Tab-separated table of C-alpha atoms in Angstrom:
chain	number	residue	atom	x	y	z
A	1	GLU	CA	16.382	-36.022	5.253
A	2	LYS	CA	17.380	-32.167	4.278
A	3	LEU	CA	14.380	-30.147	1.736
A	4	ASP	CA	15.281	-25.809	2.163
A	5	LEU	CA	13.576	-23.904	-0.458
A	6	SER	CA	13.411	-20.701	1.682
A	7	HIS	CA	13.606	-17.151	-0.102
A	8	ASN	CA	12.391	-17.966	-3.854
A	9	LYS	CA	9.379	-17.130	-6.231
A	10	LEU	CA	7.844	-20.400	-5.277
A	11	SER	CA	3.677	-20.292	-5.893
A	12	GLY	CA	1.215	-22.862	-5.802
A	13	GLU	CA	0.628	-25.036	-2.965
A	14	ILE	CA	2.904	-27.571	-0.853
A	15	PRO	CA	2.406	-30.911	-2.317
A	16	ARG	CA	0.739	-33.218	0.062
A	17	ALA	CA	2.649	-36.603	-1.205
A	18	LEU	CA	5.406	-34.477	0.626
A	19	VAL	CA	4.328	-36.023	4.365
A	20	ASN	CA	4.877	-39.335	2.848
A	21	LEU	CA	8.200	-38.931	3.673
A	22	SER	CA	8.606	-39.762	7.634
A	23	PHE	CA	12.469	-39.445	7.214
A	24	LEU	CA	12.601	-36.019	6.003
A	25	SER	CA	13.942	-34.149	9.332
A	26	THR	CA	14.282	-30.441	7.759
A	27	PHE	CA	12.200	-28.909	5.608
A	28	ASP	CA	12.011	-24.759	5.082
A	29	VAL	CA	9.813	-23.229	2.628
A	30	SER	CA	9.511	-19.929	4.257
A	31	TYR	CA	9.499	-16.432	2.317
A	32	ASN	CA	8.294	-18.094	-0.789
A	33	GLN	CA	4.728	-16.895	-2.299
A	34	LEU	CA	2.953	-20.339	-1.046
A	35	CYS	CA	-0.465	-20.877	-0.836
A	36	GLY	CA	-3.405	-22.842	0.868
A	37	GLU	CA	-2.807	-25.753	4.005
A	38	ILE	CA	-0.252	-27.183	5.059
A	39	PRO	CA	-0.068	-30.845	4.975
A	40	GLU	CA	-0.358	-32.179	8.220
A	41	GLY	CA	0.752	-35.772	9.318
A	42	SER	CA	4.215	-37.892	9.069
A	43	GLN	CA	7.498	-35.022	10.537
A	44	PHE	CA	4.911	-32.078	8.841
A	45	ASP	CA	3.679	-32.514	12.483
A	46	THR	CA	7.082	-31.637	14.124
A	47	PHE	CA	8.345	-28.855	11.507
A	48	PRO	CA	8.637	-25.070	13.295
A	49	ASP	CA	7.428	-22.057	12.690
A	50	THR	CA	9.511	-20.310	10.829
A	51	SER	CA	9.832	-23.529	7.856
A	52	PHE	CA	6.792	-21.544	6.691
A	53	GLU	CA	7.065	-17.161	7.669
A	54	GLY	CA	6.868	-15.375	4.661
A	55	ASN	CA	3.686	-16.782	2.453
A	56	ASN	CA	0.826	-15.110	2.802
A	57	GLY	CA	-1.449	-17.410	1.910
A	58	LEU	CA	-0.469	-20.316	3.416
A	59	CYS	CA	-2.467	-21.198	6.924
A	60	SER	CA	-3.541	-24.508	8.246
A	61	ALA	CA	-6.184	-26.906	8.006
A	62	GLU	CA	-8.948	-25.166	11.176
A	63	TYR	CA	-7.915	-21.804	10.505
A	64	CYS	CA	-8.312	-21.329	6.624
A	65	THR	CA	-11.738	-19.256	6.368
A	66	CYS	CA	-9.503	-16.634	5.132
A	67	GLN	CA	-7.086	-18.711	2.326
A	68	SER	CA	-8.646	-16.565	-0.070
A	69	GLU	CA	-7.660	-13.099	1.586
A	70	GLN	CA	-4.504	-14.275	1.119
A	71	THR	CA	-4.068	-14.333	5.002
A	72	LEU	CA	-1.444	-15.609	7.465
A	73	HIS	CA	-2.158	-17.726	9.975
A	74	SER	CA	0.367	-19.712	12.317
A	75	PRO	CA	1.315	-23.393	10.961
A	76	GLY	CA	2.621	-23.538	14.890
A	77	GLU	CA	-1.591	-23.481	15.767
A	78	LYS	CA	-2.219	-26.497	14.195
A	79	LYS	CA	-0.069	-28.877	15.612
A	80	MET	CA	-0.854	-27.408	19.552
A	81	THR	CA	-1.874	-31.038	20.566
A	82	THR	CA	0.361	-32.616	19.368
A	83	ILE	CA	3.665	-30.657	20.898
A	84	GLY	CA	2.510	-30.263	24.467
A	85	LEU	CA	-0.323	-28.192	26.662
A	86	GLN	CA	1.877	-25.143	27.589
A	87	PHE	CA	2.660	-24.709	23.782
A	88	GLY	CA	-0.717	-24.623	23.180
A	89	ILE	CA	-2.176	-22.429	25.165
A	90	GLY	CA	0.052	-19.562	23.948
A	91	ALA	CA	-0.672	-20.097	20.372
A	92	ALA	CA	-4.094	-20.252	21.388
A	93	ILE	CA	-3.652	-16.718	23.091
A	94	GLY	CA	-1.091	-15.398	19.812
A	95	PHE	CA	-3.698	-16.145	17.399
A	96	VAL	CA	-6.974	-14.983	19.312
A	97	LEU	CA	-4.592	-11.884	19.388
A	98	THR	CA	-3.150	-11.075	16.206
A	99	ALA	CA	-7.264	-12.004	14.984
A	100	LEU	CA	-8.911	-8.867	16.553
A	101	THR	CA	-6.004	-6.961	15.492
A	102	CYS	CA	-4.537	-6.414	12.338
A	103	HIS	CA	-2.418	-8.560	9.795
A	104	LEU	CA	1.370	-9.801	10.424
A	105	ASP	CA	2.323	-8.725	7.382
A	106	ASP	CA	0.541	-4.659	7.845
A	107	PHE	CA	2.235	-4.657	11.985
A	108	ARG	CA	5.895	-5.095	9.555
A	109	ALA	CA	4.605	-2.853	7.260
A	110	LEU	CA	3.173	0.071	9.551
A	111	ASN	CA	6.969	-0.492	11.965
A	112	GLY	CA	9.005	-0.314	8.873
A	113	PHE	CA	7.627	2.805	8.721
A	114	SER	CA	8.031	3.670	12.781
A	115	SER	CA	11.310	2.908	11.942
A	116	CYS	CA	11.860	5.628	8.919
A	117	LEU	CA	10.038	9.001	11.297
A	118	GLU	CA	12.575	10.864	12.935
A	119	SER	CA	9.401	11.424	15.635
A	120	THR	CA	7.314	9.294	18.160
A	121	ILE	CA	2.721	9.529	17.135
A	122	ALA	CA	1.061	9.036	19.716
A	123	GLY	CA	-0.851	6.115	20.079
A	124	TRP	CA	1.955	3.710	18.919
A	125	ASN	CA	3.750	4.007	21.937
A	126	ASN	CA	3.958	-0.396	21.859
A	127	THR	CA	4.976	-1.214	17.978
A	128	SER	CA	6.487	-4.582	19.762
A	129	SER	CA	3.059	-6.236	19.217
A	130	PRO	CA	0.084	-6.979	16.919
A	131	GLY	CA	-2.360	-4.879	18.197
A	132	CYS	CA	-2.189	-2.280	15.678
A	133	CYS	CA	-5.770	-1.518	14.385
A	134	THR	CA	-5.743	0.260	17.434
A	135	TRP	CA	-3.206	2.319	17.136
A	136	THR	CA	-3.641	6.135	16.618
A	137	GLY	CA	-4.878	7.157	12.686
A	138	ILE	CA	-5.184	3.381	11.908
A	139	THR	CA	-7.989	2.025	9.886
A	140	CYS	CA	-8.515	-1.839	9.665
A	141	ASP	CA	-11.853	-3.870	7.582
A	142	ASN	CA	-14.273	-5.868	9.793
A	143	SER	CA	-14.833	-8.249	7.192
A	144	THR	CA	-13.358	-11.465	9.277
A	145	VAL	CA	-12.805	-10.978	12.474
A	146	SER	CA	-8.905	-13.546	11.609
A	147	CYS	CA	-8.546	-11.303	8.986
A	148	ARG	CA	-8.457	-7.802	9.679
A	149	ARG	CA	-6.746	-5.627	7.018
A	150	VAL	CA	-4.942	-1.934	7.352
A	151	VAL	CA	-7.346	-0.169	4.856
A	152	GLY	CA	-6.929	3.400	6.106
A	153	LEU	CA	-3.270	5.385	7.370
A	154	GLU	CA	-4.745	8.957	8.418
A	155	LEU	CA	-1.836	11.258	10.036
A	156	GLY	CA	-2.671	14.335	9.086
A	157	SER	CA	-1.183	16.920	11.553
A	158	LYS	CA	1.026	15.321	13.737
A	159	LYS	CA	3.940	16.605	13.550
A	160	LEU	CA	5.563	13.528	11.746
A	161	ALA	CA	9.127	14.649	10.442
A	162	GLY	CA	11.403	12.285	8.437
A	163	LYS	CA	10.975	10.502	5.315
A	164	ILE	CA	8.933	7.612	4.142
A	165	CYS	CA	10.149	4.509	3.197
A	166	GLY	CA	9.387	1.413	0.696
A	167	SER	CA	8.352	-0.687	3.751
A	168	LEU	CA	4.444	1.192	3.367
A	169	ALA	CA	3.955	-1.287	0.236
A	170	GLY	CA	3.326	-4.001	3.084
A	171	LEU	CA	0.186	-2.628	3.202
A	172	SER	CA	-1.849	-4.698	-0.030
A	173	GLN	CA	-5.107	-3.281	1.280
A	174	LEU	CA	-4.236	-0.093	2.344
A	175	ARG	CA	-7.324	2.269	0.585
A	176	VAL	CA	-6.120	5.975	1.821
A	177	LEU	CA	-2.838	7.664	3.149
A	178	ASN	CA	-3.217	10.853	4.821
A	179	LEU	CA	0.243	12.304	5.319
A	180	SER	CA	-0.659	15.636	5.194
A	181	HIS	CA	0.666	18.791	6.881
A	182	ASN	CA	4.068	16.777	8.371
A	183	PHE	CA	7.374	17.833	8.101
A	184	LEU	CA	8.333	14.892	6.011
A	185	GLN	CA	10.503	15.193	2.928
A	186	GLY	CA	12.769	13.256	0.999
A	187	SER	CA	12.023	11.434	-2.139
A	188	LEU	CA	8.958	8.496	-2.670
A	189	PRO	CA	9.960	6.012	-2.395
A	190	ASP	CA	8.438	3.459	-5.711
A	191	GLU	CA	6.999	0.587	-3.653
A	192	LEU	CA	4.362	3.522	-3.162
A	193	PHE	CA	2.918	3.383	-6.290
A	194	THR	CA	2.423	-0.545	-6.496
A	195	LEU	CA	-0.636	-0.576	-3.458
A	196	PRO	CA	-2.497	-2.418	-5.700
A	197	ASN	CA	-6.255	-0.834	-3.468
A	198	ILE	CA	-5.190	2.491	-3.088
A	199	GLU	CA	-7.320	5.219	-3.747
A	200	ILE	CA	-6.747	7.846	-2.209
A	201	ILE	CA	-3.275	9.512	-1.441
A	202	ASP	CA	-2.846	12.923	0.132
A	203	LEU	CA	1.056	14.077	1.200
A	204	SER	CA	-0.218	17.800	0.554
A	205	ASN	CA	2.222	20.083	2.722
A	206	ASN	CA	5.260	18.738	3.956
A	207	ALA	CA	8.826	18.897	2.134
A	208	PHE	CA	8.819	15.945	-0.284
A	209	ALA	CA	11.073	16.741	-2.950
A	210	GLY	CA	13.038	15.509	-6.357
A	211	SER	CA	11.032	13.919	-9.162
A	212	ILE	CA	8.007	12.141	-9.243
A	213	ASN	CA	7.898	11.300	-13.205
A	214	ASN	CA	8.116	8.033	-14.311
A	215	LYS	CA	7.829	6.035	-11.416
A	216	GLY	CA	4.819	4.431	-12.780
A	217	MET	CA	1.522	5.326	-9.341
A	218	CYS	CA	-0.604	3.985	-11.915
A	219	THR	CA	0.586	1.000	-13.058
A	220	ILE	CA	-1.130	-1.283	-10.581
A	221	SER	CA	-4.004	0.233	-8.937
A	222	ALA	CA	-6.671	1.922	-11.532
A	223	ARG	CA	-8.880	2.814	-8.551
A	224	ILE	CA	-6.459	5.632	-7.570
A	225	GLN	CA	-9.602	8.684	-7.138
A	226	VAL	CA	-7.377	11.419	-5.125
A	227	LEU	CA	-3.910	12.757	-6.070
A	228	ASN	CA	-2.491	15.255	-3.522
A	229	PHE	CA	0.766	15.958	-3.457
A	230	SER	CA	0.270	19.911	-3.066
A	231	ASN	CA	2.933	22.435	-0.841
A	232	ASN	CA	5.801	20.255	-1.535
A	233	GLN	CA	8.823	20.828	-3.324
A	234	PHE	CA	8.563	18.868	-6.630
A	235	SER	CA	10.964	19.029	-9.381
A	236	GLY	CA	10.515	17.385	-12.766
A	237	GLU	CA	8.297	17.468	-15.744
A	238	VAL	CA	4.300	16.122	-14.412
A	239	PRO	CA	4.526	12.407	-13.900
A	240	LYS	CA	3.688	10.883	-17.385
A	241	GLY	CA	1.234	7.606	-17.698
A	242	LEU	CA	-1.344	9.493	-15.266
A	243	GLU	CA	-3.866	7.519	-18.210
A	244	LYS	CA	-4.491	4.466	-16.127
A	245	CYS	CA	-5.671	5.844	-13.334
A	246	THR	CA	-9.114	5.793	-14.443
A	247	SER	CA	-10.964	6.814	-12.157
A	248	LEU	CA	-8.948	9.561	-10.253
A	249	GLN	CA	-11.467	13.262	-9.951
A	250	HIS	CA	-8.719	15.136	-8.213
A	251	LEU	CA	-5.376	15.828	-9.397
A	252	SER	CA	-2.910	18.528	-7.249
A	253	PHE	CA	0.788	19.635	-8.054
A	254	ASP	CA	-0.078	23.505	-7.054
A	255	GLU	CA	2.634	24.939	-4.842
A	256	ASN	CA	5.786	23.189	-6.429
A	257	SER	CA	8.578	23.302	-8.781
A	258	LEU	CA	7.138	20.847	-11.808
A	259	SER	CA	8.405	21.534	-15.522
A	260	GLY	CA	8.265	21.312	-18.864
A	261	SER	CA	4.934	20.836	-20.834
A	262	LEU	CA	1.757	19.419	-19.688
A	263	PRO	CA	1.339	15.708	-21.048
A	264	GLU	CA	-1.370	14.745	-23.563
A	265	SER	CA	-2.019	11.765	-21.264
A	266	LEU	CA	-3.301	14.267	-18.764
A	267	PHE	CA	-6.040	14.929	-20.955
A	268	GLN	CA	-7.964	11.817	-21.237
A	269	LEU	CA	-9.013	11.543	-17.405
A	270	LYS	CA	-12.548	10.971	-18.486
A	271	ASN	CA	-13.456	11.309	-14.380
A	272	LEU	CA	-11.639	14.477	-13.533
A	273	SER	CA	-13.186	17.208	-11.957
A	274	GLU	CA	-10.630	19.661	-10.217
A	275	LEU	CA	-7.024	19.841	-11.416
A	276	ASN	CA	-4.425	22.779	-10.137
A	277	LEU	CA	-1.184	23.073	-11.118
A	278	GLN	CA	-0.979	26.738	-9.843
A	279	GLY	CA	2.276	27.588	-8.635
A	280	ASN	CA	5.048	26.387	-10.574
A	281	SER	CA	6.662	26.448	-13.934
A	282	ILE	CA	5.112	24.096	-16.337
A	283	SER	CA	5.947	26.092	-19.828
A	284	GLY	CA	3.845	25.519	-23.532
A	285	SER	CA	0.755	25.673	-24.922
A	286	LEU	CA	-2.361	24.498	-23.562
A	287	SER	CA	-3.350	21.330	-25.827
A	288	ASN	CA	-7.152	21.203	-27.713
A	289	GLY	CA	-7.124	17.453	-25.373
A	290	ILE	CA	-8.088	19.722	-21.767
A	291	SER	CA	-11.747	19.910	-23.844
A	292	ASN	CA	-11.709	16.038	-23.015
A	293	LEU	CA	-11.938	16.602	-19.306
A	294	SER	CA	-15.932	16.996	-20.083
A	295	ASN	CA	-16.410	16.570	-15.832
A	296	LEU	CA	-13.837	19.033	-14.896
A	297	VAL	CA	-15.435	21.753	-12.187
A	298	LYS	CA	-12.309	23.436	-10.674
A	299	LEU	CA	-8.766	24.487	-13.029
A	300	ASP	CA	-6.130	26.363	-11.832
A	301	ILE	CA	-2.992	26.773	-14.058
A	302	SER	CA	-2.484	30.010	-12.399
A	303	SER	CA	1.740	31.522	-11.722
A	304	ASN	CA	3.034	29.083	-14.578
A	305	LEU	CA	4.946	30.103	-17.918
A	306	PHE	CA	2.365	28.995	-20.413
A	307	SER	CA	2.027	30.665	-23.355
A	308	GLY	CA	-0.145	30.686	-27.351
A	309	VAL	CA	-3.266	31.700	-27.502
A	310	LEU	CA	-5.885	30.782	-25.217
A	311	GLN	CA	-7.707	28.636	-27.321
A	312	THR	CA	-11.673	28.917	-27.090
A	313	PHE	CA	-11.670	25.293	-26.684
A	314	LEU	CA	-11.592	26.097	-22.595
A	315	GLY	CA	-15.782	26.914	-23.629
A	316	ASP	CA	-16.530	23.125	-24.139
A	317	LEU	CA	-15.891	22.631	-20.209
A	318	GLN	CA	-19.034	22.993	-19.130
A	319	GLY	CA	-18.527	22.195	-15.797
A	320	LEU	CA	-16.550	24.731	-14.942
A	321	SER	CA	-17.950	26.658	-11.789
A	322	THR	CA	-16.397	30.283	-12.348
A	323	SER	CA	-15.554	30.479	-8.125
């Protein structure tokens, strides 16, 4: 009579054979990793929306056009004809409003981000509404009307204060994150480096602190092209694991308090065109591995604690600009 499998890590589809359980009065698979169509018929037409929420890939048969993009549609929309005209109209209006705005997961992630700030963002006055695609600094894709996802969060120079919380990891389609020239502080959440589609992260000119080493910042996204952490208060060593950032072109850690020697993995970034480490306390000698950075145009390692002989292999970097 009751089947509750909520808050697990179940994947795959809901078996359609469950429709045959005509005596099932309570059913809950919320907050799993399920996908596909929600079965119709029998008791399934009576279960509330909360029985299915928290599964990004679930959708009703009528609104499964975006199933491949793991989008969430309210299961209640498939029951409009069976549970009353009044509810049906409300569900339809709710669906249209959501379709014209942004994905529910993105809305929740942005609400979480806003709650971590000590200041308000102009244009974000109504965070109780899912219309986040119209908020200041938000860019949504237009691939399909019902699957609009947040792909850009650009809030540079907005006088933001507070910290970044891990809720930003909910922006699974985010490509551009620009929070530069604000008053943000604290350490960076590990979740920030799990964004699978991120291409640009610019956190420069804030007051972030703590170590950014061993965060695995590029273990998921090989698409990252720009990492700009300049003018903050980061300490510790230059992050390891950067060799996984195969698309990285711009890397800036200037004006922080980084120390230690440069990791050899740094010299495996064949697409790197700009490397700025000026104004830290990085020590040791320059490895000849730097000659592997054949696309390097700008190199600034001034105001550090490097020692040893300046090797002639720097002459192999033919693309370096003299400006």
